[in-house]
Coordinates of C-alpha atoms and ligand atoms in Angstrom, one line a residue:
X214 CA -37.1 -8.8 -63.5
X215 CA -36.4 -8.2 -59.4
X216 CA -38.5 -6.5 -57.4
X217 CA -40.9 -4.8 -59.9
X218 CA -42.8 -2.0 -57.6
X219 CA -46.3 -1.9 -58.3
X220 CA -49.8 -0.2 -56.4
X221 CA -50.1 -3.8 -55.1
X222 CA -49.0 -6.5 -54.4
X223 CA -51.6 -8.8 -54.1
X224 CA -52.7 -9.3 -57.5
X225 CA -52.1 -12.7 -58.1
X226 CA -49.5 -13.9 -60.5
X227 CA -50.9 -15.0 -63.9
X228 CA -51.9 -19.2 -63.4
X229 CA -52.5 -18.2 -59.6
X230 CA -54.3 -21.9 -58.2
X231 CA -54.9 -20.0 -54.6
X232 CA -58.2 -18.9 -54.6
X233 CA -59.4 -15.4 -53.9
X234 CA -60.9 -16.6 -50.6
X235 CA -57.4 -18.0 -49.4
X236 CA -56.3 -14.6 -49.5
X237 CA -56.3 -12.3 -46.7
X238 CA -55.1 -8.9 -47.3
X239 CA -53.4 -7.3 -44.1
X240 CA -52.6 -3.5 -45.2
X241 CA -51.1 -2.6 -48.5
X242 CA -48.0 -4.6 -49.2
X243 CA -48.8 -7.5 -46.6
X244 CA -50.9 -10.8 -47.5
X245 CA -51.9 -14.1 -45.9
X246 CA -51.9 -17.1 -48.5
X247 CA -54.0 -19.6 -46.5
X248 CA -53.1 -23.1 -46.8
X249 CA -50.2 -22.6 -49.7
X250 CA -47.2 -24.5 -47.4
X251 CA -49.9 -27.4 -46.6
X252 CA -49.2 -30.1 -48.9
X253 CA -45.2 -29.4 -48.7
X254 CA -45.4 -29.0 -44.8
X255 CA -44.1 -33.0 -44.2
X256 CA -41.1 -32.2 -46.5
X257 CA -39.9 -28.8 -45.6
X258 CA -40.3 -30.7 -41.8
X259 CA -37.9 -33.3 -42.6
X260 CA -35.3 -30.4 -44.0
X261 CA -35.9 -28.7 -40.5
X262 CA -34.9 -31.5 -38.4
X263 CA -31.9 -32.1 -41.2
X264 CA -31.0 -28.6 -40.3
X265 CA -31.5 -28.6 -37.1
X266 CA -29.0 -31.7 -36.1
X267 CA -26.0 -29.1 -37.9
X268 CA -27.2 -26.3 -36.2
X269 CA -29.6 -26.8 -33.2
X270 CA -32.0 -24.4 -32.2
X271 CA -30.8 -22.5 -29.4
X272 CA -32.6 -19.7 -27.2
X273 CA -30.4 -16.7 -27.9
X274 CA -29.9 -13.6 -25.7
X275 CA -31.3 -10.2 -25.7
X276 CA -29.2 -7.5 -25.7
X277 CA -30.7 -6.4 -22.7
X278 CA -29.7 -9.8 -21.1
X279 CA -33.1 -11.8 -21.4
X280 CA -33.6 -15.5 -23.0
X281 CA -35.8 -15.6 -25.5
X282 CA -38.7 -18.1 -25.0
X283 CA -38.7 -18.7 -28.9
X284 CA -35.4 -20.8 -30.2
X285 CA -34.1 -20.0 -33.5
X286 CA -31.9 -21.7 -36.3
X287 CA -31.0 -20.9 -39.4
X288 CA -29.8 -21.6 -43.0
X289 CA -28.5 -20.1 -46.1
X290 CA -25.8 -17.3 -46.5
X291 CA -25.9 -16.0 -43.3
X292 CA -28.0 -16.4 -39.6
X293 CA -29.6 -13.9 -37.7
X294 CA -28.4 -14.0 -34.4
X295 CA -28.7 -11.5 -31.2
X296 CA -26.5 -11.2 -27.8
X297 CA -25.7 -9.0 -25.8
X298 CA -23.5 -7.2 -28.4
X299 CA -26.8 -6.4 -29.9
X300 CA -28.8 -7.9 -33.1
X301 CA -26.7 -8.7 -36.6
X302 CA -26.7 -11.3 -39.6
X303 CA -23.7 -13.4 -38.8
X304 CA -22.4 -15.9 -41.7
X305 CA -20.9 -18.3 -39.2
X306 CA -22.7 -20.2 -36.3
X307 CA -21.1 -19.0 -33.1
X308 CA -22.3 -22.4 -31.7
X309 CA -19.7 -24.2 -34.1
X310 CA -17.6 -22.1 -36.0
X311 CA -18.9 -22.9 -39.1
X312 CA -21.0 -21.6 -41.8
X313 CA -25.2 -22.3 -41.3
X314 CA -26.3 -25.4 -43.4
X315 CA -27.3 -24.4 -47.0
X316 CA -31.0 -23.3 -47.9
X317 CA -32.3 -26.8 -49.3
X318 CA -34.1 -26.5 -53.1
X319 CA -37.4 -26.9 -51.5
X320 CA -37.1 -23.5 -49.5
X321 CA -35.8 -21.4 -52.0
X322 CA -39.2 -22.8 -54.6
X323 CA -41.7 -22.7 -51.9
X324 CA -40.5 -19.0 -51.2
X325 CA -40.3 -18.2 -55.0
X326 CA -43.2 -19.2 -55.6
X327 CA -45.1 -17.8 -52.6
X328 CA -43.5 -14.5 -53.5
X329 CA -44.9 -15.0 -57.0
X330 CA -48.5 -15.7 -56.0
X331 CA -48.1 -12.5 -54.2
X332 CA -47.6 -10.4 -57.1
X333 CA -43.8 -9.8 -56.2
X334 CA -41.6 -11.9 -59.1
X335 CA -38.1 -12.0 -58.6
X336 CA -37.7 -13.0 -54.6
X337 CA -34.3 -14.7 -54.3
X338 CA -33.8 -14.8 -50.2
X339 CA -30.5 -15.4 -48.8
X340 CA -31.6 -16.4 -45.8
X341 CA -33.8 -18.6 -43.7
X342 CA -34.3 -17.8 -39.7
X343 CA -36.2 -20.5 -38.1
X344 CA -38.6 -20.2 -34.9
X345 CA -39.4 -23.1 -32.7
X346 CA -42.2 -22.1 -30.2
X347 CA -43.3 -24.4 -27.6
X348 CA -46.2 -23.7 -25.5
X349 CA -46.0 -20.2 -23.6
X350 CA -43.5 -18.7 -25.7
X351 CA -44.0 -15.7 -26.9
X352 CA -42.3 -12.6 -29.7
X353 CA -42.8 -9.3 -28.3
X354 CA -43.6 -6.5 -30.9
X355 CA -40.8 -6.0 -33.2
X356 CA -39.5 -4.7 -36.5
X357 CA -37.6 -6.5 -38.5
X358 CA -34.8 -3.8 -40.3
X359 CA -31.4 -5.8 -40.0
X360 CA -31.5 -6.7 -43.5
X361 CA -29.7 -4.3 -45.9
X362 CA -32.3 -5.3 -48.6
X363 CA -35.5 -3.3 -47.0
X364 CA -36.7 -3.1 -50.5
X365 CA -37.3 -7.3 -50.8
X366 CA -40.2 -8.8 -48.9
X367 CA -39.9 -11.1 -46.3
X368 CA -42.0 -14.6 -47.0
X369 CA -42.8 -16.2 -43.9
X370 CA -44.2 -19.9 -43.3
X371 CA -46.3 -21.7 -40.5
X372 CA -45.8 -25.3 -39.6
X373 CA -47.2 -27.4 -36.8
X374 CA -49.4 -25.6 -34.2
X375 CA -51.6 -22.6 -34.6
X376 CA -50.2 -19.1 -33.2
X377 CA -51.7 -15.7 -32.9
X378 CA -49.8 -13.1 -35.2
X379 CA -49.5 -9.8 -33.9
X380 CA -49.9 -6.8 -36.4
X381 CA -49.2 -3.5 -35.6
X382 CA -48.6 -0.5 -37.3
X383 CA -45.3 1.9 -38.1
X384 CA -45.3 2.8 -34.6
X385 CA -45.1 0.8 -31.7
X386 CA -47.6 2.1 -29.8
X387 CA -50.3 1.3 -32.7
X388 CA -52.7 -1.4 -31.7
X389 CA -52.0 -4.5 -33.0
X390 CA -54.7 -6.5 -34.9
X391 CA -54.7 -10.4 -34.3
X392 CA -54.5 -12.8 -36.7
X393 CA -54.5 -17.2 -36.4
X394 CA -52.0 -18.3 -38.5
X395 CA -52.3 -22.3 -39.0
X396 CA -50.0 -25.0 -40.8
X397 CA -49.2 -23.9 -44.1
X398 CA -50.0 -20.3 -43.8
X399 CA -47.8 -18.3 -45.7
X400 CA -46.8 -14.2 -45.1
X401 CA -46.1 -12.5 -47.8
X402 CA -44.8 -8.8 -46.4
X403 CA -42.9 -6.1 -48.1
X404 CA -43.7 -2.7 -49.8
X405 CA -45.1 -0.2 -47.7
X406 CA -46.1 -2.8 -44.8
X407 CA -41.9 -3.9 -44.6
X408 CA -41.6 -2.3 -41.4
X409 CA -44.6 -2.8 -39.3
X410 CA -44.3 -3.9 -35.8
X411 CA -45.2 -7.6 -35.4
X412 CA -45.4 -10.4 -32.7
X413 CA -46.6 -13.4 -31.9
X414 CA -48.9 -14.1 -28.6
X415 CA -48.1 -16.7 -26.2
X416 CA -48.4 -19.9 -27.8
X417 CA -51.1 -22.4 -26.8
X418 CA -50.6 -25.6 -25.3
X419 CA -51.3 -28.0 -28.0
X420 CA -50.5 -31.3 -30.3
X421 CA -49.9 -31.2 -33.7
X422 CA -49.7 -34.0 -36.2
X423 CA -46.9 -32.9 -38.2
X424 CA -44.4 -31.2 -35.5
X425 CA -46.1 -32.6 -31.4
X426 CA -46.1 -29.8 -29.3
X427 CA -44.6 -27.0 -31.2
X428 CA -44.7 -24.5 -34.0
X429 CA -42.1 -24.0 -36.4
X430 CA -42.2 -20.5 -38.6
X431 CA -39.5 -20.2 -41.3
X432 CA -39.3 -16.6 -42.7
X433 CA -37.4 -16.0 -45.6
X434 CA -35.3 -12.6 -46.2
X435 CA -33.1 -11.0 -48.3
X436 CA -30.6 -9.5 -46.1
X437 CA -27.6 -8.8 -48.3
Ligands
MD6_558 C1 -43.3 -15.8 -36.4 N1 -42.5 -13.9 -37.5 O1 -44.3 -15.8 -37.1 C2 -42.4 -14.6 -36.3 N2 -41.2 -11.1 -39.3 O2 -42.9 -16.8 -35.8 C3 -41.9 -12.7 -37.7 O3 -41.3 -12.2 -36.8 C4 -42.0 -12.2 -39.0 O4 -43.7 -13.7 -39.8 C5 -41.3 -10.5 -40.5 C6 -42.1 -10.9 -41.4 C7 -42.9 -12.0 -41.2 C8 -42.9 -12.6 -40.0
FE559 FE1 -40.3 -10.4 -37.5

């Protein structure tokens, strides 16, 4: 069964260990699983940094010219990438020519399951864009809508340092709420919430045990 619609889509999945406490509803569609990444954080790390030495984060361009403080990888099917030609999936990396490393088995069940927990059965992303924030970088408001699947959540993890999520409304000029987002947070965001604006705040200066002096955010999507 894929993408079963239903009035919510927080109702925990039948042998749901997260308690009800660990769940922070944002707005219908949209939920916080507190602490479900934790005890896979130091493995999903090491498949970063395996990722990362095919495909190294980069800062991409805008396609209004600007640098983007946060740097971005990817794996699975495809990357999302942005220049000044504007914002796209692409399925090879135009640093090398060659496809994006594969999703490892430990992504694809963390994001299953976290999809499950959720209420949503049936999540089978196709692609992983990962974040690397430093202190003092920064996502401005945004909606994420380059994925032809706008019907499939979007599962995203925390790693390493603490950031300030940004969550807006269906318009851009709706004030965003603020919300910590630690190691081994997961977002779980689809339904009615799929196109919210979002962002993250300026990161804090900080050291983390698992990552140094960085967050890492994976968020998993089915774009095709
Ligand atoms: C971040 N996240 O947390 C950036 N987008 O680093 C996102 O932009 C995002 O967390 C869509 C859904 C969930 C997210
Ligand atoms: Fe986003």
């Amino acid at each position: 069964m894929r993408r079963t619609r239903r009035a919510s889509h927080t109702a925990p999945a039948t042998g749901s260990l997260l308690p009800m406490e660990d769940r922070v509803q944002l707005a219908e569609g949209a939920v916080v699983l507190r602490g479900f990444a934790a005890d896979r954080a130091p493995g999903l790390l090491a498949r970063v940094r395996e990722i990362a030495a095919t495909a190294p984060f980069r800062h991409l361009e805008t396609p209004g010219g600007y640098r983007m403080s946060v740097a971005m990888t990817n794996c699975g099917r495809a990357g999302w990438v942005s220049d000044r030609r504007g914002y796209r999936y692409e399925m090879l990396d135009p640093l090398s020519g060659r496809p994006w490393p594969p999703m490892p088995e430990e992504f694809m069940d963390l994001a299953a399951r976290a999809a499950n927990e959720a209420g949503l059965g049936g999540f089978d992303p196709d692609v992983c864009l990962i974040n690397r924030y430093e202190p003092g970088a920064r996502l401005s408001l945004h909606q994420d809508r380059d994925e032809r699947q706008l019907g499939a959540p979007i599962v995203s993890v925390s790693l390493g340092l603490p950031a300030t999520f940004l969550w807006g409304g269906l318009r851009r000029s709706d004030r965003p709420r603020r919300i910590v987002l630690s190691s081994g947070d997961v977002v779980v965001w689809g339904g009615p919430s799929r196109l919210v604006y979002h962002g993250v705040a300026p990161l804090a200066e900080g050291m983390h045990e698992l990552t140094g002096r960085c967050r890492i955010n994976l968020t998993f999507r089915q774009a095709f």
